[in-house]
XYZ file of C-alpha atoms in Angstrom:
425
model
C -5.867 17.023 -13.695
C -2.619 18.519 -12.365
C -3.821 18.259 -8.756
C -4.502 14.523 -9.065
C -1.379 13.487 -10.895
C 0.847 15.702 -8.754
C 2.657 17.326 -11.680
C 3.319 20.362 -9.518
C 5.913 18.709 -7.286
C 7.680 17.205 -10.314
C 8.787 20.770 -11.039
C 9.483 21.835 -7.483
C 12.971 22.883 -6.440
C 14.338 24.035 -3.089
C 12.508 27.017 -1.634
C 14.411 30.294 -1.260
C 14.598 29.809 2.471
C 15.962 26.239 2.132
C 18.398 27.372 -0.523
C 19.546 30.269 1.641
C 20.153 28.018 4.609
C 22.004 25.528 2.413
C 24.192 28.201 0.819
C 24.959 29.816 4.152
C 25.826 26.462 5.702
C 28.090 25.501 2.833
C 29.724 28.908 2.857
C 30.554 28.520 6.524
C 32.021 25.094 5.871
C 34.095 26.413 3.027
C 35.412 29.283 5.172
C 36.307 26.868 7.985
C 38.094 24.554 5.569
C 40.062 27.447 4.077
C 41.093 28.717 7.520
C 42.746 25.417 8.359
C 44.291 25.003 4.931
C 41.964 22.276 3.611
C 40.793 22.198 -0.008
C 37.295 23.672 0.002
C 36.051 21.215 -2.606
C 36.434 18.334 -0.121
C 34.417 19.752 2.790
C 31.495 17.546 3.832
C 28.582 18.022 6.167
C 26.412 15.374 7.829
C 22.782 16.019 6.952
C 19.702 13.948 7.803
C 17.146 13.994 4.991
C 13.654 12.723 4.311
C 14.270 9.918 1.818
C 11.417 10.755 -0.538
C 12.386 14.423 -0.689
C 15.980 13.405 -1.403
C 14.883 11.100 -4.229
C 12.690 13.753 -5.816
C 15.550 16.230 -5.662
C 18.459 14.045 -6.768
C 16.889 11.008 -8.447
C 15.034 7.857 -7.398
C 18.349 5.901 -7.328
C 20.393 8.577 -5.586
C 23.855 7.214 -4.651
C 23.041 3.917 -6.383
C 22.965 4.815 -10.062
C 25.259 1.873 -10.807
C 22.761 -0.672 -9.427
C 19.740 -2.248 -11.075
C 16.441 -3.366 -9.599
C 15.757 -7.084 -9.336
C 12.485 -8.537 -10.700
C 12.664 -12.280 -9.895
C 9.119 -13.064 -11.114
C 9.100 -11.012 -14.305
C 6.731 -12.007 -17.105
C 6.394 -10.858 -20.701
C 2.624 -10.308 -20.846
C 0.125 -8.759 -18.448
C -2.715 -10.504 -16.589
C -4.922 -10.389 -19.701
C -2.206 -11.959 -21.874
C -1.512 -8.656 -23.609
C 2.078 -7.686 -24.508
C 1.112 -3.991 -24.420
C 1.776 -3.580 -20.692
C 4.542 -1.050 -21.453
C 1.913 1.573 -22.320
C 1.098 1.673 -18.586
C 4.640 2.752 -17.729
C 3.426 6.292 -18.370
C 2.457 7.496 -14.875
C -0.670 9.311 -16.040
C -2.028 6.182 -17.707
C -1.207 3.869 -14.793
C -2.859 6.251 -12.325
C -5.935 6.457 -14.506
C -6.188 2.657 -14.612
C -6.122 2.443 -10.816
C -8.127 5.581 -10.112
C -11.352 4.953 -8.117
C -14.560 5.657 -9.995
C -16.067 7.172 -6.850
C -14.867 10.784 -6.715
C -15.276 10.735 -2.948
C -12.317 8.345 -2.767
C -9.928 10.407 -4.892
C -8.411 12.344 -1.945
C -7.298 9.060 -0.368
C -5.663 7.549 -3.454
C -1.926 8.214 -3.249
C -0.154 8.792 -6.594
C 3.334 8.853 -5.020
C 4.674 5.436 -6.055
C 3.335 5.702 -9.607
C 4.769 9.209 -10.007
C 8.266 7.733 -9.662
C 7.807 6.527 -13.251
C 8.244 10.130 -14.363
C 11.984 9.426 -14.121
C 13.179 7.751 -17.320
C 15.887 5.701 -15.648
C 13.287 3.965 -13.471
C 10.718 3.569 -16.219
C 13.298 1.798 -18.393
C 13.788 -0.894 -15.716
C 10.225 -1.686 -14.615
C 8.635 -4.869 -15.999
C 5.468 -6.740 -14.973
C 5.761 -9.490 -12.363
C 3.525 -12.371 -11.343
C 4.608 -14.562 -8.425
C 3.031 -17.628 -6.846
C 1.973 -15.562 -3.824
C 0.310 -13.032 -6.141
C -1.679 -15.782 -7.846
C -2.798 -17.117 -4.481
C -3.838 -13.655 -3.290
C -5.781 -13.217 -6.537
C -7.654 -16.508 -5.969
C -8.533 -15.379 -2.452
C -9.678 -12.073 -3.868
C -12.034 -14.018 -6.160
C -13.475 -15.588 -3.014
C -14.108 -12.122 -1.585
C -15.652 -11.082 -4.890
C -18.085 -13.995 -4.578
C -19.144 -12.735 -1.127
C -19.466 -9.094 -2.195
C -21.610 -10.212 -5.110
C -23.953 -11.969 -2.647
C -24.345 -8.845 -0.461
C -27.200 -6.379 -0.773
C -25.219 -3.587 0.904
C -21.490 -4.168 0.271
C -20.681 -0.447 0.352
C -21.378 -0.270 4.095
C -18.024 -1.973 4.710
C -14.613 -0.670 3.661
C -11.865 -3.231 3.164
C -8.374 -2.309 4.328
C -6.064 -4.884 2.760
C -2.708 -4.958 4.560
C -0.638 -7.551 2.705
C 2.807 -7.350 1.078
C 2.412 -4.839 -1.766
C 2.204 -7.185 -4.785
C -0.325 -9.386 -2.964
C -2.497 -6.405 -2.009
C -2.462 -5.341 -5.648
C -3.474 -8.861 -6.739
C -6.316 -9.032 -4.210
C -7.559 -5.628 -5.352
C -7.392 -6.596 -9.025
C -9.496 -9.700 -8.410
C -12.388 -7.644 -7.015
C -11.962 -4.575 -9.235
C -15.321 -5.107 -10.938
C -17.276 -5.142 -7.639
C -15.123 -2.818 -5.483
C -13.199 0.451 -5.799
C -9.424 -0.109 -5.377
C -7.689 2.772 -3.574
C -3.886 2.690 -3.744
C -2.036 4.087 -0.718
C 1.607 3.402 -1.678
C 3.542 6.463 -0.517
C 7.210 5.846 -1.289
C 9.609 5.428 -4.223
C 11.689 2.394 -5.177
C 15.422 2.420 -4.550
C 18.110 -0.162 -5.448
C 19.056 -0.419 -1.758
C 15.550 0.221 -0.443
C 14.319 -1.405 2.758
C 10.862 -1.649 1.153
C 10.805 -3.463 -2.233
C 8.422 -0.866 -3.678
C 9.474 -1.672 -7.245
C 7.705 -5.049 -6.981
C 4.458 -3.354 -5.949
C 4.808 -1.018 -8.918
C 5.503 -3.961 -11.235
C 2.385 -5.752 -9.949
C 0.310 -2.648 -10.675
C 1.613 -2.670 -14.249
C 0.804 -6.391 -14.567
C -2.869 -5.874 -13.610
C -3.368 -2.380 -15.050
C -5.281 -3.332 -18.198
C -7.478 -5.808 -16.320
C -8.365 -3.271 -13.625
C -9.028 -0.607 -16.241
C -11.368 -2.946 -18.139
C -13.223 -3.920 -14.980
C -13.817 -0.377 -13.781
C -16.853 0.068 -16.027
C -18.550 -2.983 -14.477
C -18.749 -1.546 -10.959
C -22.191 -0.691 -9.696
C -23.063 2.482 -7.819
C -22.175 2.041 -4.151
C -19.358 -0.443 -4.714
C -17.259 -0.778 -1.532
C -13.871 0.877 -1.151
C -10.861 -1.412 -0.847
C -7.781 0.392 0.476
C -4.623 -1.381 -0.715
C -1.702 -1.126 1.728
C 1.818 -2.525 1.547
C 2.545 -4.400 4.779
C 6.264 -4.128 3.925
C 6.139 -0.382 4.605
C 7.259 -1.018 8.212
C 9.893 -3.686 7.604
C 12.590 -3.902 10.310
C 15.558 -1.670 9.675
C 18.718 -0.687 11.528
C 20.815 2.284 10.471
C 23.256 1.121 7.808
C 25.277 2.628 5.003
C 24.175 -0.106 2.568
C 20.410 0.276 3.026
C 18.089 3.107 2.038
C 15.251 3.757 4.468
C 12.257 4.196 2.144
C 9.729 3.162 4.786
C 6.590 5.218 5.316
C 3.411 5.338 7.384
C 0.009 4.640 5.885
C -2.437 7.558 5.694
C -6.050 6.599 6.284
C -9.279 8.601 5.936
C -10.996 9.806 9.099
C -14.148 8.231 10.499
C -16.034 11.266 9.204
C -14.549 10.743 5.745
C -15.699 7.138 5.751
C -19.192 7.953 6.944
C -19.514 10.521 4.170
C -19.257 7.688 1.616
C -21.680 5.431 3.501
C -19.210 3.269 5.444
C -20.268 1.957 8.858
C -17.667 -0.786 9.331
C -14.078 -1.757 8.545
C -12.834 -5.209 7.539
C -9.074 -5.309 8.063
C -7.577 -8.015 5.807
C -4.315 -9.488 7.152
C -1.903 -12.220 5.937
C -2.927 -14.960 8.390
C -4.668 -15.857 11.641
C -1.450 -15.418 13.633
C -1.621 -11.644 13.342
C -3.581 -10.358 16.316
C -3.274 -6.575 16.006
C -3.135 -3.921 13.331
C 0.274 -2.612 12.276
C 1.574 0.175 14.472
C 0.938 3.081 12.119
C -2.766 2.156 12.007
C -3.324 1.872 15.747
C -4.502 5.414 16.440
C -6.639 5.505 13.294
C -8.353 2.224 14.124
C -8.841 3.171 17.771
C -10.472 6.414 16.652
C -12.715 4.497 14.248
C -13.938 2.311 17.077
C -14.359 5.221 19.489
C -16.429 7.063 16.901
C -18.809 4.149 16.502
C -17.455 2.370 13.429
C -17.208 -1.421 13.615
C -13.619 -2.613 13.112
C -13.048 -6.315 12.449
C -10.183 -8.478 11.214
C -10.216 -11.011 8.360
C -7.219 -13.333 7.818
C -6.814 -13.882 4.084
C -6.031 -17.543 4.834
C -9.716 -18.026 5.695
C -10.187 -18.193 1.930
C -9.201 -21.705 0.913
C -9.235 -23.798 -2.245
C -12.173 -26.258 -2.211
C -11.205 -29.817 -1.336
C -13.272 -31.120 -4.248
C -14.115 -29.798 -7.704
C -17.477 -28.010 -7.747
C -19.920 -27.379 -10.577
C -20.366 -23.735 -9.578
C -20.651 -21.949 -12.942
C -19.528 -18.623 -11.481
C -16.425 -20.306 -10.094
C -15.748 -21.970 -13.430
C -16.029 -18.637 -15.214
C -13.692 -16.962 -12.717
C -11.224 -19.812 -12.974
C -11.061 -19.488 -16.734
C -10.587 -15.725 -16.410
C -7.808 -15.582 -13.863
C -7.438 -18.588 -11.597
C -9.230 -20.876 -9.146
C -11.563 -19.435 -6.526
C -10.529 -19.819 -2.885
C -13.755 -19.684 -0.876
C -14.383 -18.409 2.643
C -14.139 -21.503 4.816
C -12.949 -23.631 1.900
C -16.154 -24.176 -0.053
C -18.890 -22.299 -1.970
C -21.596 -23.431 0.474
C -19.977 -21.698 3.460
C -20.940 -18.162 2.417
C -23.609 -17.789 5.181
C -20.891 -17.987 7.841
C -19.194 -14.902 6.414
C -22.341 -12.826 6.817
C -22.785 -14.120 10.357
C -19.183 -13.209 11.183
C -19.220 -9.809 9.411
C -22.762 -8.627 10.030
C -22.223 -5.068 8.743
C -23.052 -6.598 5.348
C -26.288 -8.466 4.632
C -26.776 -11.200 2.029
C -29.287 -10.845 -0.789
C -31.007 -13.993 0.368
C -31.542 -14.924 3.979
C -29.222 -17.183 5.919
C -30.712 -20.674 6.239
C -31.646 -21.406 9.832
C -29.650 -24.636 10.019
C -26.397 -22.711 9.433
C -26.829 -21.052 12.815
C -26.423 -24.405 14.530
C -23.637 -25.833 12.366
C -19.991 -25.520 13.482
C -18.348 -22.893 11.230
C -15.269 -23.990 9.250
C -13.406 -20.845 10.402
C -13.799 -18.438 13.303
C -13.808 -14.687 13.099
C -10.833 -13.359 15.111
C -11.718 -11.883 18.481
C -10.202 -8.539 17.576
C -10.837 -4.970 18.627
C -8.323 -2.112 18.240
C -6.994 -0.803 21.540
C -4.706 2.185 21.914
C -1.132 1.263 22.635
C 2.147 3.192 22.601
C 3.950 3.054 19.248
C 6.546 5.201 17.512
C 3.612 6.745 15.619
C 1.622 7.796 18.686
C 0.484 11.433 18.661
C 2.259 12.149 15.389
C -0.400 14.357 13.830
C -0.651 18.067 13.151
C -3.588 19.965 14.604
C -5.088 16.868 16.219
C -6.199 15.402 12.887
C -5.667 11.765 12.062
C -4.098 10.840 8.730
C -3.686 14.229 7.040
C -0.629 15.994 8.431
C 0.875 12.899 10.029
C 4.471 13.459 11.100
C 7.202 10.890 10.701
C 8.852 9.563 13.872
C 12.454 10.551 14.436
C 14.734 8.495 12.217
C 11.896 6.847 10.274
C 11.951 7.162 6.485
C 15.087 9.267 6.692
C 18.737 8.800 5.801
C 21.875 10.374 7.175
C 24.042 11.617 4.326
C 27.417 13.208 3.744
C 26.921 16.371 1.679
C 29.767 17.984 -0.244
C 30.439 21.721 -0.292
C 28.644 21.906 -3.645
C 25.446 20.679 -1.977
C 25.548 17.264 -3.632
C 24.976 14.134 -1.535
C 28.204 12.154 -1.791
C 27.428 9.068 0.298
C 25.212 7.533 2.962
C 26.455 7.651 6.512
C 25.798 4.919 9.081
C 25.698 4.768 12.846
C 24.422 8.291 13.392
C 20.685 7.864 13.864
C 20.763 4.921 16.236
C 17.507 3.557 14.904
C 16.299 -0.011 15.051
C 12.539 -0.067 14.750
C 10.067 -2.384 13.110
C 6.796 -0.535 13.580
C 5.068 -3.905 14.036
C 3.527 -5.393 17.145
C 1.968 -8.798 17.356
């Protein structure tokens, strides 16, 4: 249990070597200050730090303890209408709710964001949220659920959902009874954070009970749905009033995916205007394709609300449970086009012949991952993708002023010269 929940690092302190270097460095600074007649208590050193390591060491809101997080779409009950959402503010319970039932997926489920709740000052601020965009993503997820329910081999495809964090969470919650959600959120919230990770965490709390209840309904071989936060690569320029909590997604290898029966990837993106994967996924996706896995793209906007009210009983049931169903192509009768566009999955019943001659309401994007230079290129240890990935210089790091006591006193700006988005279109 300790390995999964990561309790070990909650207790970690600086290693002896790190402590020795720190003490020696501070001692030298103190000696220099004394030699020129400066008060040793005022000596400062510029140090660049990994943001997550800094937060674990000195608190999630380091240097911003006087600021509060903003939850503009807060609600007072969870997605089931229960007021008991606060019980999921315990990190162990929230992780259990979102933990995949398939043990083969456990190594790829990141507990990092949820583990931030181990700090009382954060836990006391987090509340559930439900925005209009979350509701829409949930309705589109219900449309995907309808398709997965019509497939005889849904587990052959893995979904990689790359939407803003709260929307990815909503999409995953909507299909949690027919798919295995895998959370990949690998940063902590911060009051000045570039990435609004606290909203993703709040969305997880909002859907926690629903996802937990749905877990027991999944059948053996349910497909994996990897939930990514597209905000992880938001544009950022070095600044003393922003905290760079960006991070790169870590994906399983092609061999990992094959070991759980996956032969194809469906990459879910915000809209049809996105033509490529985000930069940190480029090498992973290129390797998938080179190893023989099919990699396709699915704009979430291809799921649309029907123009007219239908008598579909399944849709009516879903609507009463969580919201209207947005169907692929805009109607419940268009399901055959999905299986023609994403042929790694087969429908339970055959596709009617006349559908092959009808104009489809939407087109599958002409997408294939191609290697391109990014700030994440060749950033792996030992030639392995995903595991061991190194951060690019100046990414997910902050430049700080450290006092002679070893305490971070303030953020420094202008020293890293970074201005990167990590996104290519």
